[in-house]
Coordinates of C-alpha atoms in Angstrom, one line a residue:
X1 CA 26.9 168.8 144.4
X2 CA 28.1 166.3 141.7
X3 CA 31.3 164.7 142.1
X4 CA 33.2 164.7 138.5
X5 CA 34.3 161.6 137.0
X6 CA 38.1 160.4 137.8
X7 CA 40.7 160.9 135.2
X8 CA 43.8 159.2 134.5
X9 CA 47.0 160.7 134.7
X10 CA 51.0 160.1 134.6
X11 CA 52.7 162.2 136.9
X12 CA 56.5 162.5 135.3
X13 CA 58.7 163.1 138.5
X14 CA 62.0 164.8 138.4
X15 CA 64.3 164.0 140.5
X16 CA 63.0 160.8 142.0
X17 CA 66.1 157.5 142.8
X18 CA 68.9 160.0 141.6
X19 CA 71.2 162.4 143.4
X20 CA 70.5 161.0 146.6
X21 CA 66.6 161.3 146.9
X22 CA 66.0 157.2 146.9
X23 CA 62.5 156.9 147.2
X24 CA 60.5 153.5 147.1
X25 CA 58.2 153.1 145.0
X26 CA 55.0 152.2 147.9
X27 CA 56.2 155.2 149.6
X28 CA 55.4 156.8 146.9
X29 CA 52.4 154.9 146.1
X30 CA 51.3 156.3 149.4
X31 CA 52.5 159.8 149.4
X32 CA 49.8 159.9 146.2
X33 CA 47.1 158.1 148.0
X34 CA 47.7 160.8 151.3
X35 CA 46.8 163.3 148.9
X36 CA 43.3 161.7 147.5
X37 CA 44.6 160.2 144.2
X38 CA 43.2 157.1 143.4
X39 CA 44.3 153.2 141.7
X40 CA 47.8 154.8 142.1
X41 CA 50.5 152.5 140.1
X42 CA 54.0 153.5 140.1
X43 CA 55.9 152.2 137.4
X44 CA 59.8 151.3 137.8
X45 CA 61.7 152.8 140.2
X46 CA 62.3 156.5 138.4
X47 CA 59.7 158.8 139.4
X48 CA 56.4 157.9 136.7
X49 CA 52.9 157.7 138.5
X50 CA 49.6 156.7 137.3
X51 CA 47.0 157.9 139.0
X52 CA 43.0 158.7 138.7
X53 CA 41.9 162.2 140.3
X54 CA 38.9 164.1 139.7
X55 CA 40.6 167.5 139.9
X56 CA 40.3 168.4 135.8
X57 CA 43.2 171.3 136.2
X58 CA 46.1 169.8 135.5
X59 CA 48.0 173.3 137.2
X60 CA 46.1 172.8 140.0
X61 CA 46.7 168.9 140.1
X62 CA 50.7 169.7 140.0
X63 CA 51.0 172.3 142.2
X64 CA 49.1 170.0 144.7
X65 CA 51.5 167.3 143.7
X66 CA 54.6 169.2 144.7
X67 CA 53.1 171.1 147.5
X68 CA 52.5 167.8 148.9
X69 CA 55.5 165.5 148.0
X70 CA 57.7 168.4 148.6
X71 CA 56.2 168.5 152.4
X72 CA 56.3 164.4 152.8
X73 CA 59.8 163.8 151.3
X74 CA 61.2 167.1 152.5
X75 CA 62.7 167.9 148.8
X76 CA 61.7 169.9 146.0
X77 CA 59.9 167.2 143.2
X78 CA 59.3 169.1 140.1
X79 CA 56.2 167.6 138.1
X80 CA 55.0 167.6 134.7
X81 CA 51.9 166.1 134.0
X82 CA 50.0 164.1 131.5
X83 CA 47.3 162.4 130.5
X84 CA 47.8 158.5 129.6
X85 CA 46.3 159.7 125.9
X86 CA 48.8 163.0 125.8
X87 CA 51.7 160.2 127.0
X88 CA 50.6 157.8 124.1
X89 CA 50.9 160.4 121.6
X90 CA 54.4 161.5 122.8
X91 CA 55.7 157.7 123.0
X92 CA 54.4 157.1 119.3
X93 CA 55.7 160.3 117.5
X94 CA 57.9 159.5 114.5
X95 CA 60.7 161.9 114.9
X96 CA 62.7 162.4 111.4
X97 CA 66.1 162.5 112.1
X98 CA 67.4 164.5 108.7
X99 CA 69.0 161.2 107.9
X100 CA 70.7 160.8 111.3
X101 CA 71.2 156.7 112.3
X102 CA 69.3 157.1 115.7
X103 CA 70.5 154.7 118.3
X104 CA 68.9 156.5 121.3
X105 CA 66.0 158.6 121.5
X106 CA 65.0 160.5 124.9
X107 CA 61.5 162.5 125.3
X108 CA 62.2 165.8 127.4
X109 CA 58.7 166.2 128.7
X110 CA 57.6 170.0 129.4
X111 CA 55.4 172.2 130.9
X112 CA 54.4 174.4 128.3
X113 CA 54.7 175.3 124.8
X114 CA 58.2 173.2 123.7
X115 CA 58.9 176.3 120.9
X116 CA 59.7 178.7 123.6
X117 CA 62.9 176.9 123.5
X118 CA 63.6 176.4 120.0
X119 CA 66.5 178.8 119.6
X120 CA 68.5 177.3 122.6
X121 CA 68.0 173.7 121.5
X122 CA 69.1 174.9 118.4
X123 CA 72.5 175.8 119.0
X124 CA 73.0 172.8 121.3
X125 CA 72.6 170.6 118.0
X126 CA 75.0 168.6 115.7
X127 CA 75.7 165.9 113.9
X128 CA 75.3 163.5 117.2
X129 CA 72.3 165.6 119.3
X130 CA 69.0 166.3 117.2
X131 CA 65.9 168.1 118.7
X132 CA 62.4 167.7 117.3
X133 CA 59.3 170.1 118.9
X134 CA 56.4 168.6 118.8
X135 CA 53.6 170.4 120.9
X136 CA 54.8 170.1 125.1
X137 CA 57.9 167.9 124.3
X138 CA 61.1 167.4 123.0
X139 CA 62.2 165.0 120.9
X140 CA 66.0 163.8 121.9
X141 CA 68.0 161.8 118.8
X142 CA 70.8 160.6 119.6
X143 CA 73.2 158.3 116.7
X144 CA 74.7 156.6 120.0
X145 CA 74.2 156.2 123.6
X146 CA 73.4 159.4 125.5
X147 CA 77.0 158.8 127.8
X148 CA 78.1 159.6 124.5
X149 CA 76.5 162.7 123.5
X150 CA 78.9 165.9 123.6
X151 CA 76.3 167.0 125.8
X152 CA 76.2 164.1 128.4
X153 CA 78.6 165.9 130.8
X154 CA 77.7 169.2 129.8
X155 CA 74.2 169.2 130.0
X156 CA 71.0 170.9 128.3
X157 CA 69.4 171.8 131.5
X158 CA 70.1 175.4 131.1
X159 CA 67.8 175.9 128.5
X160 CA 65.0 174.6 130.0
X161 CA 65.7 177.3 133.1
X162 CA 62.8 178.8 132.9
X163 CA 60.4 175.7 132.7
X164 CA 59.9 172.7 134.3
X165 CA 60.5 169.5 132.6
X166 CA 61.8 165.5 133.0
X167 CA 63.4 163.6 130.3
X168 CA 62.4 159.9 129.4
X169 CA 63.3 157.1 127.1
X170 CA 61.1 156.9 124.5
X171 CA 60.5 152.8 125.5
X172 CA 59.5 154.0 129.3
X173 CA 56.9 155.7 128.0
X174 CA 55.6 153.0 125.4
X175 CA 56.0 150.5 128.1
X176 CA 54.1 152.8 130.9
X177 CA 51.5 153.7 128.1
X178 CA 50.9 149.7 127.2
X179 CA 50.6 149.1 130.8
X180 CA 48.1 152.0 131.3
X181 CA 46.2 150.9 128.2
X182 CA 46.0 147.5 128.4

């Protein structure tokens, strides 16, 4: 039996140093490691992990991801998953703003298919909030800070309902993405 070659992968946690579920970044580190993931490297303290597996399946990889943080940290850790090359592409996408000033732009990083929720982002938009699909992810403008956004308080979680996703700042990722390339 041949043993395939390890990948590299970003596990995007939801969840993780908000709402009360503190987690430290080597306990983490080792909740990855307990579950055969190798060269594991968090990266700040909000719930991004590199990691090397050999499982190709990135459904499989997930599930075993929550299955297992869910059982060490006794809470529900939603996942999405990428690779550090699917991550780059996402932290280097141009967004056009339809002549919007954009002072803060967020990635909402998905599960699936990002047009699926196309008609709920679109009624969520205005002159502040713009929403750009582009493949697995959304694309958050914003023309201020996102305590600012009509939707701050509000939220736009209920249009993802039926998905699993984790929002990001577009400079996370081009840091994490730098750090995993370099």
């Amino acid at each position: 039996m041949t043993q395939r070659a390890a990948r590299r992968w970003v596990a995007l946690l939801r969840g993780i140093n908000v709402g009360g579920h503190r987690v430290k970044n080597d306990v983490l580190a080792a909740c990855f490691v307990s579950l055969g993931h190798t060269d594991v490297r968090p990266f700040l303290a909000s719930g991004n992990v590199a990691f090397s597996s050999s499982e190709a399946d990135p459904g499989r990889l997930t599930k075993g991801i929550e299955q297992g943080l869910s059982s060490q940290l006794d809470f529900e850790v939603p996942t999405v998953l990428r690779t550090v090359t699917e991550l780059a592409v996402a932290a280097d996408f141009e967004a056009a703003a339809g002549g919007m000033v954009v002072e803060s732009h967020y990635v909402i990083l998905l599960d699936g298919a990002a047009e699926r929720f196309a008609e709920g982002l679109a009624l969520l938009e205005s002159d502040f909030d713009r929403f750009v699909l582009n493949g697995n992810d959304v694309h958050w403008l914003l023309a201020g800070k996102m305590s600012e956004s009509p939707l701050f308080r509000r939220g736009i979680d209920h249009v993802f309902q039926n998905g699993r996703h984790t929002t990001r700042n577009v400079n996370t990722l081009r840091r994490l993405v730098a750090r995993e390339s370099g």
